[in-house]
PDB file of C-alpha atoms and ligand atoms in Angstrom:
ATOM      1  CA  UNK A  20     -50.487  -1.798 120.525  1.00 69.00           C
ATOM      2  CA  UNK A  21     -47.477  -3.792 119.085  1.00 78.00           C
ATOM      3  CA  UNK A  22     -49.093  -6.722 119.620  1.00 90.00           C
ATOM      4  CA  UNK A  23     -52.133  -5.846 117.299  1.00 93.00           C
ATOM      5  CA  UNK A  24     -49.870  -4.359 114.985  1.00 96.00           C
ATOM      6  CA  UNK A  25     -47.875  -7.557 115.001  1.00 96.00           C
ATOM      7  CA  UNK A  26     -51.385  -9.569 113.927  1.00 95.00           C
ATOM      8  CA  UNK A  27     -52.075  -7.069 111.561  1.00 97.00           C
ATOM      9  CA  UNK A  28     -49.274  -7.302 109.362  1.00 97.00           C
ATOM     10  CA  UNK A  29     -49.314 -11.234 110.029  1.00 97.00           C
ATOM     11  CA  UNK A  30     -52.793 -11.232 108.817  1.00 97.00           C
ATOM     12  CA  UNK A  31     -51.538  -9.145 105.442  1.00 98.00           C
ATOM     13  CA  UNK A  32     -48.702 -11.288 104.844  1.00 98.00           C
ATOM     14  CA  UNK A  33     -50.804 -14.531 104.853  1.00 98.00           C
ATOM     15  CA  UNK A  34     -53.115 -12.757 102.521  1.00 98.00           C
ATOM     16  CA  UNK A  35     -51.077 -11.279  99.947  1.00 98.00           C
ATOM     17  CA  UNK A  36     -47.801 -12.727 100.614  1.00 98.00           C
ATOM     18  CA  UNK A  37     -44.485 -10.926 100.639  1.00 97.00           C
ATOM     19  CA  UNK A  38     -44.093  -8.022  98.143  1.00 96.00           C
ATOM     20  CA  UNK A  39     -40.589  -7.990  97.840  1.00 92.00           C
ATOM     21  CA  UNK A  40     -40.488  -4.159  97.022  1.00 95.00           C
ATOM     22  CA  UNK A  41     -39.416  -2.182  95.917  1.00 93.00           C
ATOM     23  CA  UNK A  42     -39.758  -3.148  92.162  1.00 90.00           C
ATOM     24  CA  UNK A  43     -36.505  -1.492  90.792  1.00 94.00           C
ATOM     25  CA  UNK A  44     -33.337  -2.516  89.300  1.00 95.00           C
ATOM     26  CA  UNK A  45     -30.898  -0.033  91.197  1.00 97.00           C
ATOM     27  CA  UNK A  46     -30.764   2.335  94.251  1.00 97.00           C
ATOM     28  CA  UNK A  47     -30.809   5.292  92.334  1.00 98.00           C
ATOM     29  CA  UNK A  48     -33.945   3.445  90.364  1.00 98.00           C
ATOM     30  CA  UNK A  49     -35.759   3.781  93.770  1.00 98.00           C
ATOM     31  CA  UNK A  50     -35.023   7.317  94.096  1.00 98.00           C
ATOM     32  CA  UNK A  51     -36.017   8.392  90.943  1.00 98.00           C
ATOM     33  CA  UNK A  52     -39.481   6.243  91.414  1.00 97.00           C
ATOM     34  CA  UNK A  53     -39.887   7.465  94.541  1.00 97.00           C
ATOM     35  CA  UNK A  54     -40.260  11.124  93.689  1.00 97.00           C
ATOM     36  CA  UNK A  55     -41.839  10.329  90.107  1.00 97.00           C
ATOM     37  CA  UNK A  56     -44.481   8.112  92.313  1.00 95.00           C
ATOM     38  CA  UNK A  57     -45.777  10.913  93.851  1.00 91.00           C
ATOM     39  CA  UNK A  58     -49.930  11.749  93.034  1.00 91.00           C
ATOM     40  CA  UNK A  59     -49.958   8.996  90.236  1.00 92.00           C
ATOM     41  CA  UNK A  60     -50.413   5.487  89.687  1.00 91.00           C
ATOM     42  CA  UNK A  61     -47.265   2.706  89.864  1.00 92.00           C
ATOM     43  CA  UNK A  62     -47.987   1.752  86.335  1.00 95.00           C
ATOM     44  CA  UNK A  63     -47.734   5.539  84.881  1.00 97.00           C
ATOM     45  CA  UNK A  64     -44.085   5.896  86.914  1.00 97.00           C
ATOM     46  CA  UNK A  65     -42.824   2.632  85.029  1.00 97.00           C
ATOM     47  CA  UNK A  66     -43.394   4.238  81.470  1.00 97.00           C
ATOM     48  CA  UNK A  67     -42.072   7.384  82.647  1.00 98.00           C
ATOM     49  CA  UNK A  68     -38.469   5.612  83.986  1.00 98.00           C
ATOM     50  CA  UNK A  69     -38.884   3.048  80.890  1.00 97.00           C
ATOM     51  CA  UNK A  70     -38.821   6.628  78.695  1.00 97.00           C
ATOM     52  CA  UNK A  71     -35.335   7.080  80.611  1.00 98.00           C
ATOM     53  CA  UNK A  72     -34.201   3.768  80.512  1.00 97.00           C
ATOM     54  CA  UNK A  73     -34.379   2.957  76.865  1.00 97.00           C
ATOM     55  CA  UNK A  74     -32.373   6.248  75.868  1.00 97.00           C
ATOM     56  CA  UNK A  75     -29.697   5.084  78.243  1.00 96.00           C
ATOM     57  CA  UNK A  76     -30.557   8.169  80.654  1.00 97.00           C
ATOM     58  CA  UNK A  77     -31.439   6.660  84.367  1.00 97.00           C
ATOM     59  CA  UNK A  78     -27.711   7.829  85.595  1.00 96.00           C
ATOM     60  CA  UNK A  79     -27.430  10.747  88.175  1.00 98.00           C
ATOM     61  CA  UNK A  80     -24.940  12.604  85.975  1.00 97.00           C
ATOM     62  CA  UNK A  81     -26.393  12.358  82.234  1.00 97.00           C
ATOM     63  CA  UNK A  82     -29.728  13.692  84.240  1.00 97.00           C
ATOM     64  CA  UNK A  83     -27.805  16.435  85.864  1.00 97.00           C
ATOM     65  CA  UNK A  84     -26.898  17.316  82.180  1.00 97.00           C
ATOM     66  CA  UNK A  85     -30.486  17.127  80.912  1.00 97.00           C
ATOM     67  CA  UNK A  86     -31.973  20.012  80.431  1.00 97.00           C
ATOM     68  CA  UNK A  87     -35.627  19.877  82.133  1.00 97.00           C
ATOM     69  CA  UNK A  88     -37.786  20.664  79.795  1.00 97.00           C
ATOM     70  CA  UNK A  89     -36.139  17.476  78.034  1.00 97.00           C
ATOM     71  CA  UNK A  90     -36.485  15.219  81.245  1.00 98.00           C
ATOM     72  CA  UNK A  91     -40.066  16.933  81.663  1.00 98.00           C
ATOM     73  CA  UNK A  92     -41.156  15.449  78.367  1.00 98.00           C
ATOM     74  CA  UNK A  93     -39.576  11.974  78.761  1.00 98.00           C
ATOM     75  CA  UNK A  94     -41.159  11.753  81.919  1.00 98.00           C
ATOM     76  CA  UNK A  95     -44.530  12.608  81.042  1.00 97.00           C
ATOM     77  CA  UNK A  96     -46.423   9.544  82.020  1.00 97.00           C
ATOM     78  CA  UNK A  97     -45.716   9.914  85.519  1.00 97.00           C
ATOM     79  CA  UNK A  98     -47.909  13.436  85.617  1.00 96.00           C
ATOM     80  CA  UNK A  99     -47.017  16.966  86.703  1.00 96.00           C
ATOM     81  CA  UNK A 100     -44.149  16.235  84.832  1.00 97.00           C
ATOM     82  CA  UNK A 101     -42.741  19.684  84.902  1.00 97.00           C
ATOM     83  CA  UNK A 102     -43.293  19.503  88.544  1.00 97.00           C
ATOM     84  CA  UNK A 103     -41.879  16.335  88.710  1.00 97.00           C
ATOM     85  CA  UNK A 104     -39.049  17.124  86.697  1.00 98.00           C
ATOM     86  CA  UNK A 105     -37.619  20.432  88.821  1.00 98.00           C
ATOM     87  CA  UNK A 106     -38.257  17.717  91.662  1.00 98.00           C
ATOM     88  CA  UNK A 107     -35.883  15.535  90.486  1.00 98.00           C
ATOM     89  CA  UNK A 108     -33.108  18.053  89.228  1.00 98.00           C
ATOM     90  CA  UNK A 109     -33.316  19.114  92.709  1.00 98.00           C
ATOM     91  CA  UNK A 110     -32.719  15.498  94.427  1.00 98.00           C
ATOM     92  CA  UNK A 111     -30.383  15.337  91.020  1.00 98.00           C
ATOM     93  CA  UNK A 112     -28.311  18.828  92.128  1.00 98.00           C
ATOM     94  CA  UNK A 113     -27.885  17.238  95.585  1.00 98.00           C
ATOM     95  CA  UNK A 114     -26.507  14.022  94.821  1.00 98.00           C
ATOM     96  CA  UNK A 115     -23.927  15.620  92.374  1.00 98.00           C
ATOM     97  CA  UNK A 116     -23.194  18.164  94.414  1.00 97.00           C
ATOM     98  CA  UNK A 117     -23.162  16.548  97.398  1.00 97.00           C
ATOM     99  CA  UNK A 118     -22.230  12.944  96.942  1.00 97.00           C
ATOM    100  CA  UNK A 119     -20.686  12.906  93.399  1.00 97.00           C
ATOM    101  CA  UNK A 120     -24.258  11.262  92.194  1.00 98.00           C
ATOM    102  CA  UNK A 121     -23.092   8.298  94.337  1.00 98.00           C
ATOM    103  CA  UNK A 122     -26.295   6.842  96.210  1.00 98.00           C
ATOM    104  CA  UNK A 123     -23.845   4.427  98.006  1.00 97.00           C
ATOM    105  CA  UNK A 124     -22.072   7.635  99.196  1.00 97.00           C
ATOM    106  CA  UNK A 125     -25.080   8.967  99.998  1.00 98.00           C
ATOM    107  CA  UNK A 126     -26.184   6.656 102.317  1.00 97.00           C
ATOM    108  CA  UNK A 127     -22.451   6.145 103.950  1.00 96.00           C
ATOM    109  CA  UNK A 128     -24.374   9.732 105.636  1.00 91.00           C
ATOM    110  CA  UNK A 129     -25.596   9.340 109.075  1.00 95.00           C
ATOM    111  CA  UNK A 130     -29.390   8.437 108.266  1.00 96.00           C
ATOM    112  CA  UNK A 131     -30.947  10.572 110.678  1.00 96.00           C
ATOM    113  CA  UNK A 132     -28.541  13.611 109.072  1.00 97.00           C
ATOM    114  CA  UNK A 133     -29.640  12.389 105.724  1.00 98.00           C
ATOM    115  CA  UNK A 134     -32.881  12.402 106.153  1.00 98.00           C
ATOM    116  CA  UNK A 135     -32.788  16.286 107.062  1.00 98.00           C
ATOM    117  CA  UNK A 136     -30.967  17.057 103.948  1.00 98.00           C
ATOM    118  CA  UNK A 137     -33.210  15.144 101.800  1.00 98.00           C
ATOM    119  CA  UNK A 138     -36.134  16.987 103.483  1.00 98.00           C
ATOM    120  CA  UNK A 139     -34.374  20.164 102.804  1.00 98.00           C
ATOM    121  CA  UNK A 140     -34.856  19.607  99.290  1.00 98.00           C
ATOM    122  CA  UNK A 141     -37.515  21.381  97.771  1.00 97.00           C
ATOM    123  CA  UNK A 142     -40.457  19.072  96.568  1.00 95.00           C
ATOM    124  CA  UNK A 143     -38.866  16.242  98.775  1.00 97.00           C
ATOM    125  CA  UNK A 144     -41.957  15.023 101.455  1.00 97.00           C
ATOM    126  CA  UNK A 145     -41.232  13.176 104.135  1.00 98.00           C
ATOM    127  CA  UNK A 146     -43.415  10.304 102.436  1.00 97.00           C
ATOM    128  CA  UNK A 147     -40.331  10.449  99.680  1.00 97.00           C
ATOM    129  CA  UNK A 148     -37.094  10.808 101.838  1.00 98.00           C
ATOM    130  CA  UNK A 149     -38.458   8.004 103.872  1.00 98.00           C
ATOM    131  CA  UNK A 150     -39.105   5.984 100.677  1.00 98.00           C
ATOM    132  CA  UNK A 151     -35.950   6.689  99.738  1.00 98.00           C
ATOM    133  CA  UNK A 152     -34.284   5.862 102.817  1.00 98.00           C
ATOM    134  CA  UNK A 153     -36.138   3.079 103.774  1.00 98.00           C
ATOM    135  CA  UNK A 154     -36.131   1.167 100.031  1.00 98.00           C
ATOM    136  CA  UNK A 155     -33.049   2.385  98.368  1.00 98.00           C
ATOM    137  CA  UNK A 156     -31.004   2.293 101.178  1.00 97.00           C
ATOM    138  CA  UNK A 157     -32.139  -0.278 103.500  1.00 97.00           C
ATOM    139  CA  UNK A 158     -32.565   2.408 106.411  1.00 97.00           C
ATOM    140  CA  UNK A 159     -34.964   0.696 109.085  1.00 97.00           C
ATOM    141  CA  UNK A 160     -37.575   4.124 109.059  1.00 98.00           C
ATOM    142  CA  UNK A 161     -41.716   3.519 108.809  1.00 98.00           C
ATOM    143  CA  UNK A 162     -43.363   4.710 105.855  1.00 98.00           C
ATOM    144  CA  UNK A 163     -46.419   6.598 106.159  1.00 98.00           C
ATOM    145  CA  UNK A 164     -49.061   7.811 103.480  1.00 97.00           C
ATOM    146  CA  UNK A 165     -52.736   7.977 103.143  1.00 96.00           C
ATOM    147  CA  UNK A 166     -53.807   4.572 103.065  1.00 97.00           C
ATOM    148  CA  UNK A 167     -51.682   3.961 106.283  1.00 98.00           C
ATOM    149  CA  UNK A 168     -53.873   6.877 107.510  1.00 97.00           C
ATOM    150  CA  UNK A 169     -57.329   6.120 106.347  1.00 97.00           C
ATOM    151  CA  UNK A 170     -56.917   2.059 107.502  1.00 97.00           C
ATOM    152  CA  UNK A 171     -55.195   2.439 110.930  1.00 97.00           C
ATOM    153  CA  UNK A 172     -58.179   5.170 111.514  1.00 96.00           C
ATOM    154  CA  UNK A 173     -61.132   2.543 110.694  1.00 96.00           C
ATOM    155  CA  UNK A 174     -59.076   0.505 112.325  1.00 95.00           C
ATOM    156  CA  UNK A 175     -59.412   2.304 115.516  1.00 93.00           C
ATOM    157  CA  UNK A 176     -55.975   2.869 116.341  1.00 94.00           C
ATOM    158  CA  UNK A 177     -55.287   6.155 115.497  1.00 95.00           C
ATOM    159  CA  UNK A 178     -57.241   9.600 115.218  1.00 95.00           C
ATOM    160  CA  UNK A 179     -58.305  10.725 111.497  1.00 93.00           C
ATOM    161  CA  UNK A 180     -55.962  13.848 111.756  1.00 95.00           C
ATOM    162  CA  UNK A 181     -52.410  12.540 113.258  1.00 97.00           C
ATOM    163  CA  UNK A 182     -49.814  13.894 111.625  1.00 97.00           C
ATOM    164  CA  UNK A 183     -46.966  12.035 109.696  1.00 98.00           C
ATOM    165  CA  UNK A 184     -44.109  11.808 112.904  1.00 97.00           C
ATOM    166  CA  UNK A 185     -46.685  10.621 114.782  1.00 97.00           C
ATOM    167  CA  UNK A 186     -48.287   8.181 112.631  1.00 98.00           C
ATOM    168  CA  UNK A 187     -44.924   7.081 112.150  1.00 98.00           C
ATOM    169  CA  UNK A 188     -43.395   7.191 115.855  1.00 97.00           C
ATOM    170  CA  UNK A 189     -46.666   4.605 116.557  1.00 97.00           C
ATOM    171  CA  UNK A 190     -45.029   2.081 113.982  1.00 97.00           C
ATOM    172  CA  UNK A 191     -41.425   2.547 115.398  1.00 97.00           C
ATOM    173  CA  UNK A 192     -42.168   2.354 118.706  1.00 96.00           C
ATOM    174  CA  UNK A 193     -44.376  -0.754 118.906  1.00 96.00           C
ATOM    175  CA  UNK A 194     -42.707  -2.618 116.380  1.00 96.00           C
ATOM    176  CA  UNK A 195     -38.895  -4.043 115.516  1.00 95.00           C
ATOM    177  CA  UNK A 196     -36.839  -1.929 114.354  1.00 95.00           C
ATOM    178  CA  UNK A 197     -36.464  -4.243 111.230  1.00 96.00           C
ATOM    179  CA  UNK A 198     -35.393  -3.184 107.478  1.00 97.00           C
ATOM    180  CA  UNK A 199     -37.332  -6.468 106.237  1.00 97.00           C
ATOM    181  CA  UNK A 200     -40.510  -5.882 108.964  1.00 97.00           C
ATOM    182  CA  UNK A 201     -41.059  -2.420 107.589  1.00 98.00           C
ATOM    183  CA  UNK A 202     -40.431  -3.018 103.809  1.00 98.00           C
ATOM    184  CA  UNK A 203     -42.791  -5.375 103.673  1.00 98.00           C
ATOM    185  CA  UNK A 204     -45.313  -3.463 105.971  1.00 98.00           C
ATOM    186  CA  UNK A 205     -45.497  -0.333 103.790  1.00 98.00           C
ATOM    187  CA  UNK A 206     -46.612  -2.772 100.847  1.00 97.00           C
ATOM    188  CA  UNK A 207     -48.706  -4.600 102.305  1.00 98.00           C
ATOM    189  CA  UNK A 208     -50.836  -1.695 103.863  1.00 98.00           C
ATOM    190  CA  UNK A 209     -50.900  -0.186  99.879  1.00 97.00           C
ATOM    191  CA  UNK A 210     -51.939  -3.671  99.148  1.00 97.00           C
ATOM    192  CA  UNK A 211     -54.748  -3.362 101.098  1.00 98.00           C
ATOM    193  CA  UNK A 212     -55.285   0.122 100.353  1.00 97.00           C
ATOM    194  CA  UNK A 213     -55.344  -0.248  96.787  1.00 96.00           C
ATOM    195  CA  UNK A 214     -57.467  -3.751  96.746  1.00 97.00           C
ATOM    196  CA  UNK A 215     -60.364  -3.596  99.952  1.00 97.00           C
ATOM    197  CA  UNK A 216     -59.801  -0.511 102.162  1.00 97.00           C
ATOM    198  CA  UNK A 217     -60.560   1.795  99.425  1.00 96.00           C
ATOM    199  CA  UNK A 218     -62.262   5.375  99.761  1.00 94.00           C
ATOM    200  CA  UNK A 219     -65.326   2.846  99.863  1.00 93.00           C
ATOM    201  CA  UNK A 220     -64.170   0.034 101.607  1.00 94.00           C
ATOM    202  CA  UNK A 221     -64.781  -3.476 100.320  1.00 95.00           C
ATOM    203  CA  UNK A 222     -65.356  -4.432 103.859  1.00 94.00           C
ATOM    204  CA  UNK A 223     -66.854  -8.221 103.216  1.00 93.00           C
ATOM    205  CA  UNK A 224     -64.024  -9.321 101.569  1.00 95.00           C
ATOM    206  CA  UNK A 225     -61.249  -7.546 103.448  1.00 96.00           C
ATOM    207  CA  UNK A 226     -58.857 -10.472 104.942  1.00 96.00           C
ATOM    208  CA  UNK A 227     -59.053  -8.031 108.564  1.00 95.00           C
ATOM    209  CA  UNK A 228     -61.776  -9.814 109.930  1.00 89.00           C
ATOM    210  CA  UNK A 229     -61.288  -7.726 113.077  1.00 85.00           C
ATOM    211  CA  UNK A 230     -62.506  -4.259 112.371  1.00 91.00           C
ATOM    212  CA  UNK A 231     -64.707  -1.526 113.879  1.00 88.00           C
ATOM    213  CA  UNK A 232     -65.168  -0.041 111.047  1.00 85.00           C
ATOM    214  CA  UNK A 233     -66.900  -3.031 109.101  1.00 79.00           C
ATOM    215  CA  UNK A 234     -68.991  -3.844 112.045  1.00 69.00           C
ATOM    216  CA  UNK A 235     -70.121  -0.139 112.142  1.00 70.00           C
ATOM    217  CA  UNK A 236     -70.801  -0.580 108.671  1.00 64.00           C
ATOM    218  CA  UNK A 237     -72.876  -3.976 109.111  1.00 65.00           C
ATOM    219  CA  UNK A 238     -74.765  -2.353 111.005  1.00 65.00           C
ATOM    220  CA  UNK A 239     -75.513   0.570 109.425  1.00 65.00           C
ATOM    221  CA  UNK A 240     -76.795  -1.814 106.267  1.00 61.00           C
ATOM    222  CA  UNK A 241     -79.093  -3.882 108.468  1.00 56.00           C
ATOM    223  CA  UNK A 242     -80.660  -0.963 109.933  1.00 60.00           C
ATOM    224  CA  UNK A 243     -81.841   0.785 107.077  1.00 58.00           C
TER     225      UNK A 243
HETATM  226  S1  SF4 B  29     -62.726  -4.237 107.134  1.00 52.23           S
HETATM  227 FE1  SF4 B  29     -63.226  -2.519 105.785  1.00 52.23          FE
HETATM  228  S2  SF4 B  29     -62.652  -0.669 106.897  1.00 52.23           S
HETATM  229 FE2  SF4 B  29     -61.700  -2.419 107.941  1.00 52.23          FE
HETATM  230  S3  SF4 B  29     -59.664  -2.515 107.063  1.00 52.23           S
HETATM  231 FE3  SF4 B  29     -60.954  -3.873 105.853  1.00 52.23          FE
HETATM  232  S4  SF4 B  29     -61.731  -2.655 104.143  1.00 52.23           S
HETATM  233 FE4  SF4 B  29     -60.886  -1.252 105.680  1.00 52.23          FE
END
């Protein structure tokens, strides 16, 4: 198993190249992304943080001040922004309460300890607290979300239904435990996601030339 996972992600990195995520200018950028990123498009969580950014208002404590219907509105583009914005007054509460809104103190936390408490919070996934661990403070933890799950499924390495720890465990276990190895993994799998191994796959073109899933599919189209 590590070995093909090894050539997969070698074969993704020669495709697309590194990714070099994740695309934010602080820590506490990556937090706030990573909970605003969740059921919506990249682009739609970039206008939502611009909204904070150009009022001077992507700081723990002048959020913790906000009043959320306020932060609800400015961060409409990123949808379910009510949702969205009790989400991140509860990450927000934490921090403050917790860390004095300090992400560097935050992550001076044992990581397996922190990732409890961030999973403790409510709306906080463990999709999110590993984001958040893994890109804002260079924690060496495998992220896991759909795509991982639909491509390493066609890919026949893993059942349909596996849940997220063990999804995960399979990356951690067969691979390095590397910061850089797994940052770059995670993007390159929603690179692929995203661009060829979509809900219908773009199998011709896909840059995994070894897959049981496009020869199924082959010949399935010959046959009829
Ligand atoms: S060949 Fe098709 S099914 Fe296999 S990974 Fe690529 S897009 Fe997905």
């Amino acid at each position: 198993m590590n070995k093909e996972l090894l050539r997969i992600y070698k074969v993704l990195y020669n495709h697309f190249g590194p990714q070099h995520w994740w695309p934010a200018d602080t820590p506490f950028e990556v937090c706030v992304g990573a909970i605003l990123t969740q059921n919506t498009a990249w682009q739609n969580v970039e206008k939502a943080i611009g909204n904070l950014k150009s009022k001077n208002l992507l700081d723990s404590h002048t959020i913790n001040r906000l009043p959320r219907e306020r932060l609800a509105e400015l961060i409409t583009p990123a949808g379910y922004f009510n949702i969205k914005a009790e989400r991140l007054k509860n990450f927000i509460t934490f921090l403050c309460g917790e860390y004095n809104g300090e992400v560097a103190q935050m992550f001076s936390n044992n990581s397996n300890n922190l990732r409890d408490s961030l999973l403790s919070i409510k709306g906080i996934g463990p999709e999110t607290a590993d984001s958040i661990l893994l890109y804002a403070g260079n924690v060496p933890i495998f992220v896991v979300d759909a795509y991982t799950k639909r491509i390493f499924h066609r890919l026949n390495l893993t059942p349909e239904d596996i849940l997220y720890d063990d999804m995960q465990q399979l990356f951690m276990e067969n691979l390095p435990l590397n910061t850089m190895l797994f940052n770059e993994y995670h993007a390159l799998i929603v690179m692929l996601g995203k661009n060829y191994c979509k809900k219908k796959p773009l199998c011709e073109a896909c840059p995994i030339k070894k897959c049981p899933f496009k020869k199924r599919f082959e010949t399935e189209r010959v046959s009829k």
